CSV table of C-alpha atoms and ligand atoms in Angstrom, one decimal:
chain,number,residue,atom,x,y,z
A,1,MET,CA,-31.4,6.1,-21.6
A,2,ASP,CA,-30.0,6.5,-24.7
A,3,LYS,CA,-26.0,7.5,-25.3
A,4,LEU,CA,-23.9,9.4,-28.1
A,5,ILE,CA,-21.0,7.8,-29.0
A,6,ILE,CA,-18.4,10.2,-31.6
A,7,HIS,CA,-15.6,8.9,-32.6
A,8,GLY,CA,-14.1,12.7,-33.3
A,9,GLY,CA,-11.8,13.5,-36.2
A,10,SER,CA,-14.2,13.1,-39.0
A,11,ARG,CA,-14.6,16.4,-41.9
A,12,LEU,CA,-18.5,17.0,-42.9
A,13,VAL,CA,-19.2,16.7,-46.4
A,14,GLY,CA,-22.0,16.6,-48.5
A,15,THR,CA,-25.5,17.6,-47.5
A,16,VAL,CA,-28.1,18.2,-45.1
A,17,GLU,CA,-31.8,19.8,-45.0
A,18,ILE,CA,-33.0,21.4,-42.5
A,19,SER,CA,-36.5,20.2,-40.5
A,20,GLY,CA,-39.3,22.9,-39.3
A,21,ALA,CA,-38.6,25.3,-37.0
A,22,LYS,CA,-39.8,23.9,-33.4
A,23,ASN,CA,-40.1,27.3,-31.9
A,24,SER,CA,-42.8,28.0,-35.4
A,25,ALA,CA,-44.3,24.2,-34.9
A,26,LEU,CA,-45.7,24.8,-31.0
A,27,PRO,CA,-47.3,28.5,-31.4
A,28,LEU,CA,-48.9,27.2,-34.6
A,29,LEU,CA,-49.9,24.3,-32.6
A,30,SER,CA,-51.9,26.1,-30.0
A,31,ALA,CA,-53.1,28.6,-32.2
A,32,THR,CA,-55.7,25.5,-33.2
A,33,ILE,CA,-57.4,26.1,-30.0
A,34,LEU,CA,-58.9,29.6,-31.3
A,35,SER,CA,-61.1,27.9,-34.0
A,36,SER,CA,-62.9,24.8,-34.2
A,37,GLY,CA,-62.4,23.5,-36.9
A,38,VAL,CA,-60.2,20.8,-39.4
A,39,HIS,CA,-56.6,22.4,-39.5
A,40,THR,CA,-53.5,21.1,-41.4
A,41,ILE,CA,-49.4,22.0,-40.4
A,42,THR,CA,-47.1,20.8,-42.4
A,43,ASN,CA,-43.5,21.3,-42.2
A,44,VAL,CA,-43.9,20.2,-38.6
A,45,PRO,CA,-40.3,18.8,-37.0
A,46,LYS,CA,-40.5,15.3,-35.7
A,47,LEU,CA,-39.5,16.2,-32.2
A,48,LYS,CA,-40.1,15.2,-28.3
A,49,ASP,CA,-41.7,18.8,-27.8
A,50,ILE,CA,-44.1,18.9,-30.3
A,51,GLU,CA,-45.1,15.3,-29.4
A,52,THR,CA,-46.0,16.6,-26.0
A,53,PHE,CA,-47.4,19.6,-27.4
A,54,LEU,CA,-50.0,16.8,-29.6
A,55,ILE,CA,-50.7,14.9,-26.0
A,56,LEU,CA,-51.6,18.3,-24.6
A,57,LEU,CA,-54.3,19.3,-27.1
A,58,GLU,CA,-55.7,15.8,-27.5
A,59,HIS,CA,-55.7,16.3,-24.2
A,60,LEU,CA,-57.9,19.6,-25.1
A,61,GLY,CA,-59.9,17.5,-26.6
A,62,THR,CA,-58.5,18.2,-30.5
A,63,LYS,CA,-58.4,15.2,-32.5
A,64,VAL,CA,-54.7,14.5,-33.4
A,65,ASP,CA,-54.3,12.7,-36.9
A,66,ILE,CA,-50.0,12.5,-38.2
A,67,GLU,CA,-49.0,12.2,-41.9
A,68,ASN,CA,-46.3,12.0,-44.4
A,69,ASP,CA,-43.5,10.2,-41.6
A,70,GLY,CA,-44.9,12.9,-39.1
A,71,THR,CA,-44.6,16.2,-41.0
A,72,THR,CA,-48.5,16.1,-41.5
A,73,VAL,CA,-50.4,16.9,-38.6
A,74,LYS,CA,-54.7,17.6,-39.3
A,75,LEU,CA,-56.4,18.6,-36.0
A,76,ASP,CA,-59.9,18.0,-36.1
A,77,SER,CA,-60.8,21.2,-33.1
A,78,SER,CA,-64.6,21.1,-33.3
A,79,SER,CA,-65.4,18.7,-30.0
A,80,ALA,CA,-62.2,20.3,-27.6
A,81,ASP,CA,-64.1,21.5,-25.0
A,82,LYS,CA,-61.3,21.0,-21.6
A,83,GLN,CA,-59.3,24.1,-20.5
A,84,ASP,CA,-57.0,23.0,-18.9
A,85,ALA,CA,-52.9,21.9,-19.1
A,86,PRO,CA,-51.9,19.1,-16.5
A,87,TYR,CA,-48.8,19.5,-14.4
A,88,GLU,CA,-47.9,16.1,-15.7
A,89,LEU,CA,-47.3,17.6,-19.6
A,90,VAL,CA,-46.5,20.6,-18.2
A,91,LYS,CA,-43.6,20.1,-16.8
A,92,THR,CA,-42.1,18.0,-19.5
A,93,MET,CA,-42.2,21.1,-21.8
A,94,ARG,CA,-42.2,24.9,-20.4
A,95,ALA,CA,-43.8,26.2,-23.7
A,96,SER,CA,-47.0,24.6,-22.6
A,97,ILE,CA,-47.5,28.0,-21.3
A,98,LEU,CA,-48.8,28.6,-25.3
A,99,VAL,CA,-52.2,27.4,-24.5
A,100,LEU,CA,-52.5,30.2,-22.0
A,101,GLY,CA,-53.9,32.8,-24.1
A,102,PRO,CA,-55.5,30.7,-26.5
A,103,LEU,CA,-57.5,28.9,-24.4
A,104,LEU,CA,-58.4,31.7,-22.1
A,105,ALA,CA,-59.6,33.5,-25.6
A,106,ARG,CA,-61.6,31.0,-27.0
A,107,TYR,CA,-63.5,30.1,-24.0
A,108,GLY,CA,-63.1,32.3,-21.3
A,109,LYS,CA,-61.0,30.1,-18.7
A,110,ALA,CA,-57.7,28.5,-18.5
A,111,SER,CA,-56.5,25.6,-16.2
A,112,VAL,CA,-52.3,25.9,-17.0
A,113,SER,CA,-49.5,24.2,-14.5
A,114,MET,CA,-46.8,26.9,-13.4
A,115,PRO,CA,-43.9,25.8,-16.4
A,116,GLY,CA,-41.7,24.9,-13.3
A,117,GLY,CA,-38.1,26.8,-14.4
A,118,CYS,CA,-35.6,24.5,-16.6
A,119,ALA,CA,-31.9,24.1,-16.8
A,120,ILE,CA,-30.8,27.3,-17.8
A,121,GLY,CA,-32.6,29.5,-15.4
A,122,GLU,CA,-35.9,30.8,-13.8
A,123,ARG,CA,-38.4,31.4,-17.4
A,124,PRO,CA,-40.6,33.5,-15.1
A,125,VAL,CA,-44.3,34.3,-17.3
A,126,ASP,CA,-44.6,37.7,-15.0
A,127,LEU,CA,-44.5,39.2,-18.0
A,128,HIS,CA,-47.5,36.8,-19.7
A,129,LEU,CA,-49.9,37.0,-17.0
A,130,THR,CA,-49.2,40.5,-16.2
A,131,ALA,CA,-51.1,41.6,-19.6
A,132,LEU,CA,-53.5,39.0,-19.4
A,133,GLU,CA,-54.6,41.3,-15.9
A,134,LYS,CA,-54.4,44.6,-18.1
A,135,MET,CA,-57.0,42.6,-21.3
A,136,GLY,CA,-59.4,42.0,-17.8
A,137,ALA,CA,-58.6,38.5,-17.4
A,138,LYS,CA,-58.3,37.3,-13.4
A,139,VAL,CA,-55.3,34.9,-12.6
A,140,GLU,CA,-54.3,33.5,-9.2
A,141,ILE,CA,-51.9,30.8,-9.0
A,142,GLU,CA,-52.8,28.2,-6.7
A,143,HIS,CA,-52.2,24.6,-5.6
A,144,GLY,CA,-49.4,25.4,-9.0
A,145,TYR,CA,-51.7,26.0,-11.4
A,146,ILE,CA,-52.0,29.6,-13.2
A,147,LYS,CA,-55.9,30.0,-13.5
A,148,VAL,CA,-57.0,32.9,-15.3
A,149,GLU,CA,-60.7,33.6,-16.0
A,150,CYS,CA,-62.6,36.7,-18.3
A,151,LYS,CA,-66.0,35.7,-19.9
A,152,LYS,CA,-64.4,38.0,-22.9
A,153,LEU,CA,-61.2,39.4,-22.7
A,154,LYS,CA,-61.1,43.5,-24.5
A,155,GLY,CA,-58.4,45.0,-26.0
A,156,ALA,CA,-55.9,47.1,-24.3
A,157,HIS,CA,-52.2,49.1,-24.4
A,158,ILE,CA,-49.2,46.1,-23.7
A,159,TYR,CA,-45.8,46.9,-23.2
A,160,PHE,CA,-42.7,44.7,-22.2
A,161,ASP,CA,-40.1,46.3,-20.3
A,162,THR,CA,-38.6,43.2,-21.5
A,163,PRO,CA,-38.9,41.3,-25.6
A,164,THR,CA,-40.4,38.0,-24.7
A,165,VAL,CA,-41.2,35.2,-27.3
A,166,THR,CA,-44.1,32.8,-26.2
A,167,GLY,CA,-45.2,36.2,-24.0
A,168,THR,CA,-45.8,38.1,-27.2
A,169,GLU,CA,-47.7,34.5,-29.0
A,170,ASN,CA,-49.7,34.6,-25.8
A,171,ILE,CA,-50.8,37.8,-26.6
A,172,MET,CA,-50.9,38.1,-30.1
A,173,MET,CA,-53.3,34.9,-29.6
A,174,ALA,CA,-55.5,35.7,-27.0
A,175,ALA,CA,-55.8,39.9,-28.5
A,176,THR,CA,-57.0,38.3,-32.1
A,177,LEU,CA,-60.7,37.1,-30.5
A,178,ALA,CA,-60.8,40.0,-27.7
A,179,ASP,CA,-63.1,43.5,-28.1
A,180,GLY,CA,-61.2,46.4,-29.5
A,181,GLU,CA,-57.8,46.7,-30.2
A,182,THR,CA,-54.4,45.0,-28.2
A,183,VAL,CA,-50.9,47.2,-28.7
A,184,ILE,CA,-47.9,45.4,-27.9
A,185,GLU,CA,-45.2,47.8,-27.1
A,186,ASN,CA,-41.5,46.3,-27.4
A,187,ALA,CA,-42.9,42.6,-29.0
A,188,ALA,CA,-40.1,39.4,-30.0
A,189,LEU,CA,-39.2,40.3,-33.4
A,190,GLU,CA,-38.3,36.9,-33.5
A,191,PRO,CA,-39.0,35.3,-37.2
A,192,GLU,CA,-41.4,32.2,-35.7
A,193,VAL,CA,-43.3,35.3,-34.1
A,194,ALA,CA,-43.8,37.0,-37.7
A,195,GLU,CA,-44.7,33.8,-38.8
A,196,LEU,CA,-47.2,33.3,-36.0
A,197,ALA,CA,-48.8,36.7,-37.3
A,198,SER,CA,-48.8,35.3,-40.6
A,199,ALA,CA,-50.6,31.9,-39.6
A,200,LEU,CA,-53.3,33.7,-37.3
A,201,LYS,CA,-54.0,36.2,-40.6
A,202,SER,CA,-54.3,34.2,-42.6
A,203,MET,CA,-57.6,32.2,-39.9
A,204,GLY,CA,-58.6,35.9,-40.6
A,205,ALA,CA,-57.7,37.8,-37.8
A,206,LYS,CA,-56.6,41.4,-38.2
A,207,ILE,CA,-53.4,41.7,-37.3
A,208,GLU,CA,-50.7,45.7,-38.4
A,209,GLY,CA,-47.1,45.6,-37.7
A,210,ALA,CA,-45.9,41.8,-38.1
A,211,GLY,CA,-42.4,41.7,-37.8
A,212,THR,CA,-41.7,45.2,-36.4
A,213,GLU,CA,-42.0,45.9,-32.0
A,214,MET,CA,-45.2,47.4,-32.4
A,215,LEU,CA,-48.0,45.1,-33.2
A,216,THR,CA,-51.5,46.1,-33.1
A,217,ILE,CA,-54.7,43.5,-33.2
A,218,THR,CA,-58.0,44.1,-33.4
A,219,GLY,CA,-59.9,41.4,-32.2
A,220,VAL,CA,-62.8,39.3,-34.6
A,221,ARG,CA,-66.1,37.4,-33.2
A,222,ASP,CA,-63.8,34.4,-34.5
A,223,LEU,CA,-61.6,32.4,-37.0
A,224,LYS,CA,-61.2,29.8,-40.0
A,225,PRO,CA,-58.8,27.3,-38.9
A,226,LEU,CA,-55.9,26.7,-39.9
A,227,ASN,CA,-53.9,25.5,-42.9
A,228,PHE,CA,-49.7,26.1,-42.9
A,229,LYS,CA,-46.5,24.8,-43.9
A,230,VAL,CA,-43.8,25.6,-41.1
A,231,MET,CA,-40.6,27.9,-41.2
A,232,PRO,CA,-37.1,25.7,-41.1
A,233,ASP,CA,-35.2,26.3,-38.2
A,234,ARG,CA,-33.5,28.2,-38.0
A,235,ILE,CA,-31.2,27.2,-34.3
A,236,GLU,CA,-30.7,23.7,-36.7
A,237,ALA,CA,-29.7,25.1,-39.9
A,238,GLY,CA,-27.4,27.1,-37.4
A,239,THR,CA,-26.1,24.7,-35.2
A,240,PHE,CA,-25.0,22.7,-38.7
A,241,MET,CA,-22.9,25.5,-40.0
A,242,VAL,CA,-21.2,25.5,-36.6
A,243,ALA,CA,-20.7,21.7,-37.7
A,244,SER,CA,-19.4,22.5,-40.7
A,245,ALA,CA,-16.8,25.1,-40.4
A,246,MET,CA,-15.5,23.6,-36.9
A,247,THR,CA,-15.0,20.0,-39.0
A,248,LYS,CA,-12.8,21.5,-41.8
A,249,GLY,CA,-16.5,20.7,-43.6
A,250,ASN,CA,-18.2,21.9,-47.2
A,251,VAL,CA,-21.3,20.9,-46.6
A,252,LEU,CA,-24.4,22.0,-48.6
A,253,ILE,CA,-27.7,23.0,-46.2
A,254,LYS,CA,-30.8,22.7,-48.0
A,255,ASP,CA,-33.8,25.1,-46.7
A,256,CYS,CA,-31.7,27.6,-44.3
A,257,PRO,CA,-33.2,30.1,-43.9
A,258,ILE,CA,-29.6,31.9,-44.4
A,259,GLU,CA,-32.6,35.6,-44.2
A,260,THR,CA,-32.9,35.2,-40.3
A,261,LEU,CA,-29.1,34.0,-39.0
A,262,ASP,CA,-27.2,37.7,-40.6
A,263,VAL,CA,-25.4,38.3,-37.6
A,264,VAL,CA,-24.8,33.9,-37.0
A,265,CYS,CA,-23.1,34.0,-40.7
A,266,GLU,CA,-21.3,38.0,-39.8
A,267,LYS,CA,-20.2,35.7,-37.1
A,268,LEU,CA,-18.7,32.4,-38.2
A,269,ARG,CA,-17.5,34.9,-41.1
A,270,ALA,CA,-14.8,36.5,-38.7
A,271,ALA,CA,-13.8,33.2,-36.9
A,272,GLY,CA,-13.4,32.0,-40.4
A,273,ALA,CA,-15.7,30.5,-42.2
A,274,VAL,CA,-16.6,31.1,-45.2
A,275,ILE,CA,-20.3,31.2,-46.5
A,276,GLU,CA,-21.5,30.9,-50.1
A,277,ILE,CA,-25.2,31.4,-51.0
A,278,GLU,CA,-26.0,28.7,-54.2
A,279,GLU,CA,-29.0,27.8,-55.8
A,280,GLU,CA,-29.7,24.2,-53.7
A,281,GLY,CA,-29.1,25.9,-50.8
A,282,VAL,CA,-26.3,28.1,-48.3
A,283,ARG,CA,-22.5,26.1,-48.5
A,284,VAL,CA,-20.5,26.6,-45.4
A,285,LYS,CA,-16.7,25.8,-45.6
A,286,GLY,CA,-14.4,25.7,-43.1
A,287,ASP,CA,-11.0,25.6,-41.9
A,288,TRP,CA,-8.2,25.9,-38.8
A,289,PRO,CA,-7.1,28.0,-37.0
A,290,ILE,CA,-10.7,29.0,-35.9
A,291,THR,CA,-10.6,33.2,-35.1
A,292,SER,CA,-11.7,33.0,-31.7
A,293,VAL,CA,-14.1,35.8,-31.6
A,294,ASP,CA,-16.6,37.8,-29.5
A,295,ILE,CA,-20.0,37.2,-28.5
A,296,LYS,CA,-23.0,38.6,-26.8
A,297,THR,CA,-26.1,37.4,-27.3
A,298,ASN,CA,-29.5,39.1,-27.3
A,299,PRO,CA,-33.1,38.8,-28.3
A,300,TYR,CA,-34.3,39.3,-32.4
A,301,PRO,CA,-31.7,40.1,-34.5
A,302,GLY,CA,-29.3,40.2,-32.3
A,303,PHE,CA,-26.7,37.0,-32.0
A,304,PRO,CA,-29.3,34.5,-30.9
A,305,THR,CA,-28.7,32.7,-27.3
A,306,ASP,CA,-30.2,29.5,-28.5
A,307,MET,CA,-26.6,29.4,-30.1
A,308,GLN,CA,-24.5,30.0,-28.2
A,309,ALA,CA,-24.2,27.1,-26.6
A,310,GLN,CA,-22.7,26.1,-30.3
A,311,MET,CA,-20.1,28.8,-30.6
A,312,THR,CA,-19.1,28.1,-26.9
A,313,ALA,CA,-18.2,24.7,-28.4
A,314,MET,CA,-16.4,26.2,-31.0
A,315,MET,CA,-14.4,29.3,-29.8
A,316,SER,CA,-13.0,26.5,-27.5
A,317,ILE,CA,-10.0,24.9,-29.8
A,318,GLY,CA,-10.4,29.0,-31.4
A,319,SER,CA,-6.7,30.8,-31.9
A,320,GLY,CA,-6.8,32.9,-29.1
A,321,LEU,CA,-9.1,34.5,-27.0
A,322,SER,CA,-12.9,34.9,-26.8
A,323,VAL,CA,-15.2,36.5,-24.3
A,324,ILE,CA,-18.6,34.8,-24.5
A,325,SER,CA,-22.3,36.8,-22.8
A,326,GLU,CA,-24.7,35.8,-21.9
A,327,THR,CA,-27.0,38.7,-21.6
A,328,ILE,CA,-30.6,36.3,-22.9
A,329,PHE,CA,-30.9,33.5,-18.9
A,330,GLU,CA,-28.9,33.2,-15.7
A,331,ASN,CA,-28.2,30.2,-16.1
A,332,ARG,CA,-26.8,29.6,-19.9
A,333,PHE,CA,-23.1,27.7,-19.7
A,334,MET,CA,-23.7,23.8,-18.2
A,335,HIS,CA,-22.0,23.0,-21.2
A,336,ILE,CA,-18.7,25.0,-20.0
A,337,GLY,CA,-18.5,22.2,-16.9
A,338,GLU,CA,-18.5,19.4,-20.5
A,339,LEU,CA,-16.7,21.2,-22.2
A,340,LYS,CA,-13.8,21.3,-20.1
A,341,ARG,CA,-13.2,17.7,-19.3
A,342,MET,CA,-11.9,17.6,-22.7
A,343,GLY,CA,-9.2,19.5,-22.0
A,344,ALA,CA,-11.3,23.0,-23.5
A,345,ASP,CA,-9.8,26.8,-21.3
A,346,ILE,CA,-12.6,28.6,-19.7
A,347,SER,CA,-13.5,30.5,-16.9
A,348,VAL,CA,-16.7,31.7,-16.0
A,349,ASP,CA,-17.9,35.4,-14.3
A,350,GLY,CA,-20.8,35.3,-14.0
A,351,ARG,CA,-22.7,36.5,-17.3
A,352,ASN,CA,-19.2,35.8,-19.1
A,353,ALA,CA,-17.5,33.3,-20.5
A,354,ILE,CA,-13.8,34.2,-21.2
A,355,VAL,CA,-12.6,31.2,-23.6
A,356,ARG,CA,-9.2,30.4,-24.3
A,357,GLY,CA,-9.2,28.2,-27.7
A,358,VAL,CA,-6.8,25.6,-26.9
A,359,ARG,CA,-4.5,23.5,-29.7
A,360,GLY,CA,-7.6,20.1,-29.8
A,361,LEU,CA,-10.4,18.9,-26.7
A,362,SER,CA,-9.8,15.5,-25.9
A,363,GLY,CA,-13.3,12.9,-26.4
A,364,ALA,CA,-14.5,11.7,-22.3
A,365,PRO,CA,-18.2,10.5,-21.2
A,366,LEU,CA,-20.1,14.0,-21.4
A,367,MET,CA,-23.7,14.6,-19.6
A,368,ALA,CA,-26.4,16.4,-21.6
A,369,THR,CA,-27.9,19.0,-19.6
A,370,ASP,CA,-30.2,21.2,-21.4
A,371,LEU,CA,-31.4,20.8,-25.0
A,372,ARG,CA,-29.0,23.3,-26.7
A,373,ALA,CA,-26.0,22.3,-24.3
A,374,SER,CA,-26.2,19.1,-26.5
A,375,ALA,CA,-25.2,20.2,-29.0
A,376,SER,CA,-23.0,21.7,-27.7
A,377,LEU,CA,-21.2,18.4,-26.8
A,378,ILE,CA,-22.0,17.1,-29.7
A,379,LEU,CA,-20.0,19.4,-31.8
A,380,ALA,CA,-16.6,19.2,-29.7
A,381,GLY,CA,-17.5,14.6,-30.0
A,382,LEU,CA,-16.6,16.4,-33.5
A,383,VAL,CA,-13.6,16.9,-33.6
A,384,ALA,CA,-12.2,15.7,-30.7
A,385,ASP,CA,-9.7,13.3,-30.6
A,386,GLY,CA,-10.9,9.8,-29.5
A,387,VAL,CA,-14.3,8.7,-28.2
A,388,THR,CA,-16.9,11.1,-26.9
A,389,GLU,CA,-19.7,10.0,-25.2
A,390,ILE,CA,-23.0,11.6,-24.1
A,391,SER,CA,-25.5,10.5,-21.8
A,392,ARG,CA,-29.3,11.9,-21.3
A,393,VAL,CA,-30.1,12.9,-25.3
A,394,TYR,CA,-33.3,12.8,-23.8
A,395,HIS,CA,-32.1,16.5,-24.0
A,396,LEU,CA,-31.1,16.8,-27.3
A,397,ASP,CA,-33.8,14.7,-28.6
A,398,ARG,CA,-36.2,18.2,-27.3
A,399,GLY,CA,-35.2,20.2,-30.2
A,400,TYR,CA,-33.5,18.3,-33.4
A,401,ALA,CA,-34.9,15.2,-35.7
A,402,ALA,CA,-32.3,12.1,-35.5
A,403,ILE,CA,-29.0,14.9,-35.9
A,404,GLU,CA,-27.4,11.7,-35.7
A,405,LYS,CA,-28.4,10.7,-38.3
A,406,LYS,CA,-28.3,14.1,-40.5
A,407,LEU,CA,-24.5,14.3,-39.0
A,408,SER,CA,-23.3,10.1,-39.8
A,409,ALA,CA,-24.9,11.1,-43.4
A,410,LEU,CA,-22.3,13.8,-43.4
A,411,GLY,CA,-19.4,11.4,-42.6
A,412,ALA,CA,-19.7,12.1,-38.5
A,413,ASP,CA,-18.5,8.8,-37.1
A,414,ILE,CA,-21.6,8.5,-34.8
A,415,LYS,CA,-24.0,6.5,-33.1
A,416,ARG,CA,-26.8,5.8,-30.5
A,417,ILE,CA,-26.7,3.3,-28.7
A,418,SER,CA,-29.9,2.2,-26.4
A,419,GLN,CA,-29.1,1.5,-22.2
B,501,EPZ,C1,-38.1,31.2,-26.4
B,501,EPZ,O1,-38.3,30.7,-24.7
B,501,EPZ,C2,-37.4,30.4,-26.6
B,501,EPZ,N1,-38.8,29.3,-26.8
B,501,EPZ,C3,-36.3,30.2,-26.4
B,501,EPZ,O2,-36.2,28.7,-27.1
B,501,EPZ,C4,-35.7,31.2,-27.0
B,501,EPZ,O3,-34.2,30.9,-25.9
B,501,EPZ,C5,-36.2,31.6,-25.7
B,501,EPZ,O4,-37.3,32.5,-26.6
B,501,EPZ,C6,-35.2,33.2,-26.0
B,501,EPZ,O5,-34.6,32.9,-27.4
B,501,EPZ,C7,-39.8,29.4,-27.2
B,501,EPZ,O6,-40.4,29.4,-29.1
B,501,EPZ,C8,-40.8,27.6,-27.2
B,501,EPZ,P1,-38.6,34.5,-24.2
B,501,EPZ,P2,-39.7,32.1,-24.6
B,501,EPZ,O7,-39.4,34.3,-23.2
B,501,EPZ,O8,-40.1,32.4,-25.2
B,501,EPZ,C9,-37.3,36.8,-19.8
B,501,EPZ,C10,-34.5,26.1,-27.4
B,501,EPZ,O9,-33.8,26.4,-26.9
B,501,EPZ,N2,-39.1,36.9,-19.0
B,501,EPZ,O10,-38.4,35.6,-25.1
B,501,EPZ,O11,-39.3,31.4,-23.2
B,501,EPZ,C11,-36.3,35.3,-19.5
B,501,EPZ,O12,-36.4,35.5,-18.2
B,501,EPZ,C12,-35.2,27.3,-26.6
B,501,EPZ,O13,-35.4,26.4,-28.6
B,501,EPZ,C13,-39.4,37.7,-17.8
B,501,EPZ,O14,-39.0,37.9,-16.8
B,501,EPZ,O15,-38.3,32.9,-24.2
B,501,EPZ,C14,-35.6,35.7,-20.4
B,501,EPZ,O16,-34.7,35.7,-19.6
B,501,EPZ,C15,-35.3,27.3,-24.9
B,501,EPZ,N3,-40.5,37.4,-17.3
B,501,EPZ,C16,-36.4,36.5,-21.3
B,501,EPZ,O17,-37.7,37.3,-20.0
B,501,EPZ,C17,-42.1,36.4,-18.4
B,501,EPZ,O18,-43.3,36.7,-18.5
B,501,EPZ,C18,-36.4,36.3,-23.1
B,501,EPZ,O19,-37.2,35.3,-22.2
B,501,EPZ,C19,-40.5,35.8,-20.0
B,501,EPZ,C20,-40.2,35.6,-20.0
């Protein structure tokens, strides 16, 4: 198991390039199940989760070729003929649930291991399954597998009680080949959902309302192969913005999808960061004292839950008191125990964390628990006094492509050691 060793105190200065968005690449890869042929997806991030998803697609019979140092993926789904996603693969990556809708739409049946919970919460998929039932699917859960069957899905009017990103994506993909019209109300508004809609339309799907909470999909007989470039990762970009703001840095972020980060920019500016749009990208400058601001996570366009842990780290060295409310997941404060080992003064009360800023943090041996918590611990290590050692960085590798290389290129003293 690898570890990261960080000597805190360096200011981050320089230019960083943002990789493709994990949470867009995953549904785009799944969309290739919908049509037989050779698909090409570029700007794919080199991440563990992507690797796992490609193994799953190969298991389903798709031929996968990686080019261009891993960022271009060619997929030939013409001989794909299996419809099962086994436990061994799904247990390491919940996003495997994204193959359910496409497999059912393409083959009329699918068997996908029920994604367990994960560190941040139970992560139910009831909304996905209820929607598929409304479209005529028979849904059974047996021996830990979701088994769905339906000769031909039919259009339905779906209302999601709560906006679900992968739920919206699953049903949108399934509806592209259904009989008739499907309306999805209270659809998730995350940019990755709109990107998937654009990709499906480029394959010949009939979708109205992309980017709004009401999607109308009219089924077609079949779809063409996908040829698409993944958008930059707004959460990776946001993470580097916080890193520069926390370390009194001056970082130019290239390929920064700034138009998807309004609320994050608003909070960072309120905390004292300077954010300027330049020709080449977005420049973020930081200084101390950092003003403490309150954060409340919400579905897009609200403050993203995937940026909460990073902001908690920043507020731990704020000048006052900050209330962080996590409204999306029930257990997404696991970074807090580790931050407190570095001297942070945070108390958790249910879905709220009360963060009293301290003058500084001290380096300590830490353990990563989930993807964004890992990022939060790195940020804290960058500003801590002394050495911070972070174990279980496999969590980090699921969602950040070589973050330690990008950070050391900006002047951070951070190394990865393999145990
Ligand atoms: C997606 O997860 C992202 N993953 C998550 O990113 C992100 O945190 C999350 O959306 C919220 O933005 C991918 O896109 C692969 P949801 P998803 O369904 O789709 C409840 C990261 O760090 N819900 O939008 O699983 C659920 O419990 C990861 O990159 C149900 O109750 O999240 C949660 O409270 C972590 N029933 C809320 O909806 C369901 O059937 C939003 O979850 C589905 C969801």
